[in-house]
Amino acid sequence: MELKDRLSDISAKARVEISAITTMEALETLRVAYLGKKGALTQVLKGMKDLSAEERPVIGQLGNKVRDEIATQLTETKASIEKEVLNKRLSEETLDVTLPGIKPKKGQAHVITQSIEEIEDLFLGMGYQIVEGNEVEEDYYNFERVNLPQNHPARDMQDTFYITNEILLRTHTSPVQARTLEKHDFSKGPLKIISPGKVYRRDTDDATHSHQFHQIEGLVIDKHITMADLKGTLEALAKKMFGENREIRLRPSYFPFTEPSVEVDVSCFKCGGEGCNVCKQTGWIEILGAGMTHPEVLRMSGVDPEIYGGFAFGMGPDRIAMLKYGVDDIRNFYLNDQRFLEQFKVKG
Amino acid sequence: MKVSYNWLSDYLNLENTTPEKLADQITLTGIEVDSLIEMGKGLKNIVVGEVKSIEKMEDSDHLNITQVDVGESELFQIVCGAPNVDKGQKVIVALPGARLPGNFKIKKSKLRGHVSNGMLCALDELGFSDSVIPKYAEDGLYLLPGTAVVGENALTYLGLDDVLIDLDITPNRADAMSMRGVAFEAGAILSQEPTFENIQVTEDPSSSIEEWISVSVEDPKDTPYYKSRIVTNLKVTQSPLWLQRRLMSAGIRPIDSVVDVTNYIMLEYGQPLHAFDYDLLDSKEVHVRRAQSDEAMTTLDGQERVLTTENLVVTNGSKPVALAGVMGGQNTHVTGTTRTVLIESAVFESSLIRKTAQSLNLRSESSSRFERGLNLGTIQDALDHAAVLMAEISKGTIISGVAEANDQQATEKEVSITVTKINHALGTALSLEEVASIFTRLQFEYRLIEDQFIVTVPLRRWDISIEADLLEEVARIYGYNKIPSTLPVMESTPGELTDKQRLTRYVRRYLEGSGLAQTISYALTTPEKAARFSLKPSNTTELDWPMSEEHKSLRLSLISGLIDNAAYNSARQTKNSALYEVGHVFYENNSSALPTEEEHVAGLITGSLSENTWQSKAQAVDFFTLKGIVEELLESIGFSEKISFTAIKTLEDFHPGRTAEIRIGNDVIGVIGQIHPLIAQKFDLEDTFVFEMSIEALVQSGKDPVRYQTIPKYPGTSRDIALLVQDTVTHNQVIATIESNGGKWLRNIQLFDLYQGEHIREGQKSLGYSLSYLNPEATLKEDEVNQDFEKVKAALVQELDAEIR
């Protein structure tokens, strides 16, 4: 047989054989069989030395063409086998993606801390400072300096844990007002503070009373502060805490340390004001007390009420959290049952 | 204060309003309305009847068969079991179809074979509370006066068609603890001037009070006003229905025609009165003084009271006849046989009354009014009105004249405010006319100088004495809800957290990210728990008068609370706890009566931080789980001084072998360890690990600023070493030896293995460390590293007697 024919034979045979293979091993065997040192093609080409000078380049060219064709086919087949192998592996690696993930353990802030921080952040944004005070206070700062002298009938409104005759557990965060006022240098600007913290009352713990609870108070003192400013500030607060659509309503009230004094209702965030069990059918929920700082409170702190004035407001984060989340027992806040704590994991 | 709408309409024209509307307005202008009470709500078919005949039921020991005229063409036969039922009485009849409180329906029925067409009613069956039903009507039917018209709606007679506005009165508005005060308040809301009946006292000219009594007080500070009148020849009876009705509506039990008048006047004027049986006074003298120490008297409730000099008593010149302002004495108590009454209308010093009522636990309608202050303008009016009413109802005569202790007159104060000031304080733009009309509505007289109102404050508003008080009056009558809404305009101030607040927030977030949930425990706990786990020795701070042993002492540590919380959860099947708390602890302060409060953070873990999952088993926590959390926290805060943990065996509440002090430099800032197994056992907890640190200490310790360092361009290399050392050699010692002999390229030492047990001699342990070397300037030469590494080995052998493996 002529070399030329043998080459076409090899070419045809290789095409058939290569196209039939499915494994890398078979591919390698064929590569050796055709292109290896002792391979069929190599053998044929070795016979070229016996060819004439005219034939040699022709056959040489043909030989190269056949070799390239085989090599190309081998490479392509290799790629396709590799792809199949990969596909097979990937298919074997398929997971049930619905199996649960491995979650890192996370804790969460106490719901009362969350409420307090939300309020703090609102007022930080409005240029207030946060001032925390001590929980054990002097009677003088807790009562007298907020215009509640001995034997004032309003002292009945809050029953007190005394440590000695002069020392007590603060019944409200208001002593912070007096202590901050007397230290403040008004030449350095107005006073704007928020003071959150624990307070204590002589109450028997039950679903709605706790001997320990929280308060957050605000105080703003400057030369031209009006009751309209108080109202605007409280509106901003109510919207932040209970939603943009809330309205507030001010009712006259009495606190010894403010005058005029107001109690503030927010339109019910459950029913929107139509009346429901949360707002006791009134459409309004009482959320805080406030007022214009009493001149006597300023005077006792060495601030001239003829020049300076301002407002104060205070609320109970416990009560707010109870209203907002429908918590039915205030004791839950202090028993720290994890089934309770975990419910406030979601941050908006 | 329960305000009867019907009664209020004696003083004001309420035709154009409703109780609901008025209550809303009262709430929005000054006094919170607690509730609206519709007296006879849901009651119907209850009429006046007259018992025409009565016949004992044969086979019953207490039932009677009555024939009752209810205004129909025929008499109704009604079976009645009340002991006081009798022929001729006007009674309250619930007809068939009637509804009584509790949705109780009356039907035609048969009792022991006898037809009964309805029910004759007692007051409790109509919803009256036992505390207001007169004693004489307690066990039977309530009898209506003979003038009651048969067949008419009985609810009107009983005041059950009334609505009560229940006011929640703040201490400053004690003026509203009277019907007249409320009339002025409602009048200001409705722009009406209330009208009151003019009281004319008809005195008996034949007898002058000086012949009967002389009045004196020991100290006009204790008793600024004391006035009295005498009504004689009276006959004590039951009060007329209208009077009983008004008292019961207000929550006061009718007693008799004398006492009821004193209570009625108190409700109308807010002026508490007391009536003495004059003949039992046993003298012609009334003297008010402080009680002597240990002086005893029996009050009209039959209790013997032992008094102190802080109590004020009314005496007959020698012995007490009343505890002034609080309760009368039994010895001068008005009874059915009383013929002459001395009526007292006085003002006693409020704090004395308050202390007496409090210490004897005798709060009453009277004492609460004395405590909050009285209208000095109506002391005499109230006395006169009481005398007139008593004489009228009990058919007595009024002795001419008033006996009083001193004749001082209360004067009205003047308080000024300008319109400019009002608008500046409220942020409003009220005109002079608007302000003037508000004062007019309040019935305040004023003079005007330019825009300044000089207001004469009526005596009935003793709460008003300064400018701010007037400001409040104007604001509330104008309407708080009409005040505009603005934000303060002022010099701006930076609103930022202090270093401590920022650090505290960071610590909290970090611990939450590490799996710990924030808790808030009670700061007051038992003395035993309060004292446990303290970071430093201190006595606890104790309440003077605790409500219970459970909440008596202020905590010295947060750990006790965390243990309580873990135990609470463990008892509820939550065995895994990872909790933290940030809060104050209270150390005794030798130089001040106030304890030193320090903000601390504490954490607790027990059980496991993870759950069993389909991939891995939950790992029990140990000392090093918690230590890792604390170490990483402290490192991330970036202290410039070294953080170290030193074993401490002397803290009695901790496991002696598993506890360390946490130090920054030389300062102890906290503690970490396993709680003592005996404490864990007591709380039914597994191995429990806790830490506590002072946040103040974290704030105050110096911190390194973050400095950028170039990323090394050259590769580093590492060498591993395994060594065998005595059990007593600590990791810290090994690290110290390696560090001080490591050469200049040693960058990091990592413990990768710790082994004790099989194949290792007892009392020894095997440690594996990986040492990383790096030269930031050039590629490290093998030789250099090898040399350095050999030095480390030699040092370990020499200094720690280590065996290199």
GROMACS .gro file of C-alpha atoms in nm, chain A residues 181 186 221-225 293-310, chain B residues 415-418 420-422 424-425 452 465-469 471:
model
   41
  181LEU     CA    1  -2.830   7.265   8.602
  186PHE     CA    2  -2.454   7.902   8.018
  221ILE     CA    3  -3.281   7.547   7.913
  222ASP     CA    4  -3.197   7.861   7.722
  223LYS     CA    5  -3.312   8.221   7.688
  224HIS     CA    6  -3.601   8.185   7.446
  225ILE     CA    7  -3.758   7.845   7.485
  293THR     CA    8  -3.939   7.418   8.401
  294HIS     CA    9  -4.068   7.574   8.724
  295PRO     CA   10  -3.890   7.902   8.806
  296GLU     CA   11  -3.821   7.776   9.158
  297VAL     CA   12  -3.627   7.477   9.019
  298LEU     CA   13  -3.409   7.713   8.818
  299ARG     CA   14  -3.362   7.951   9.109
  300MET     CA   15  -3.256   7.671   9.344
  301SER     CA   16  -2.993   7.569   9.089
  302GLY     CA   17  -2.859   7.921   9.069
  303VAL     CA   18  -3.013   7.995   8.729
  304ASP     CA   19  -3.204   8.322   8.694
  305PRO     CA   20  -3.561   8.241   8.586
  306GLU     CA   21  -3.606   8.598   8.464
  307ILE     CA   22  -3.349   8.528   8.192
  308TYR     CA   23  -3.354   8.155   8.140
  309GLY     CA   24  -3.636   7.911   8.095
  310GLY     CA   25  -3.708   7.590   7.923
  763VAL     CA   26  -5.014   8.843   9.089
  764SER     CA   27  -4.900   9.012   8.768
  765ILE     CA   28  -4.813   8.897   8.421
  766THR     CA   29  -4.764   9.075   8.091
  768THR     CA   30  -4.549   8.984   7.619
  769LYS     CA   31  -4.435   8.735   7.879
  770ILE     CA   32  -4.729   8.506   7.806
  772HIS     CA   33  -4.282   8.463   7.491
  773ALA     CA   34  -4.331   8.163   7.718
  800GLN     CA   35  -4.955   9.403   8.235
  813SER     CA   36  -4.920   8.274   9.379
  814ILE     CA   37  -4.660   8.340   9.111
  815GLU     CA   38  -4.645   8.448   8.750
  816ALA     CA   39  -4.598   8.092   8.623
  817ASP     CA   40  -4.928   7.998   8.790
  819LEU     CA   41  -4.928   8.153   8.276
   0.00000   0.00000   0.00000
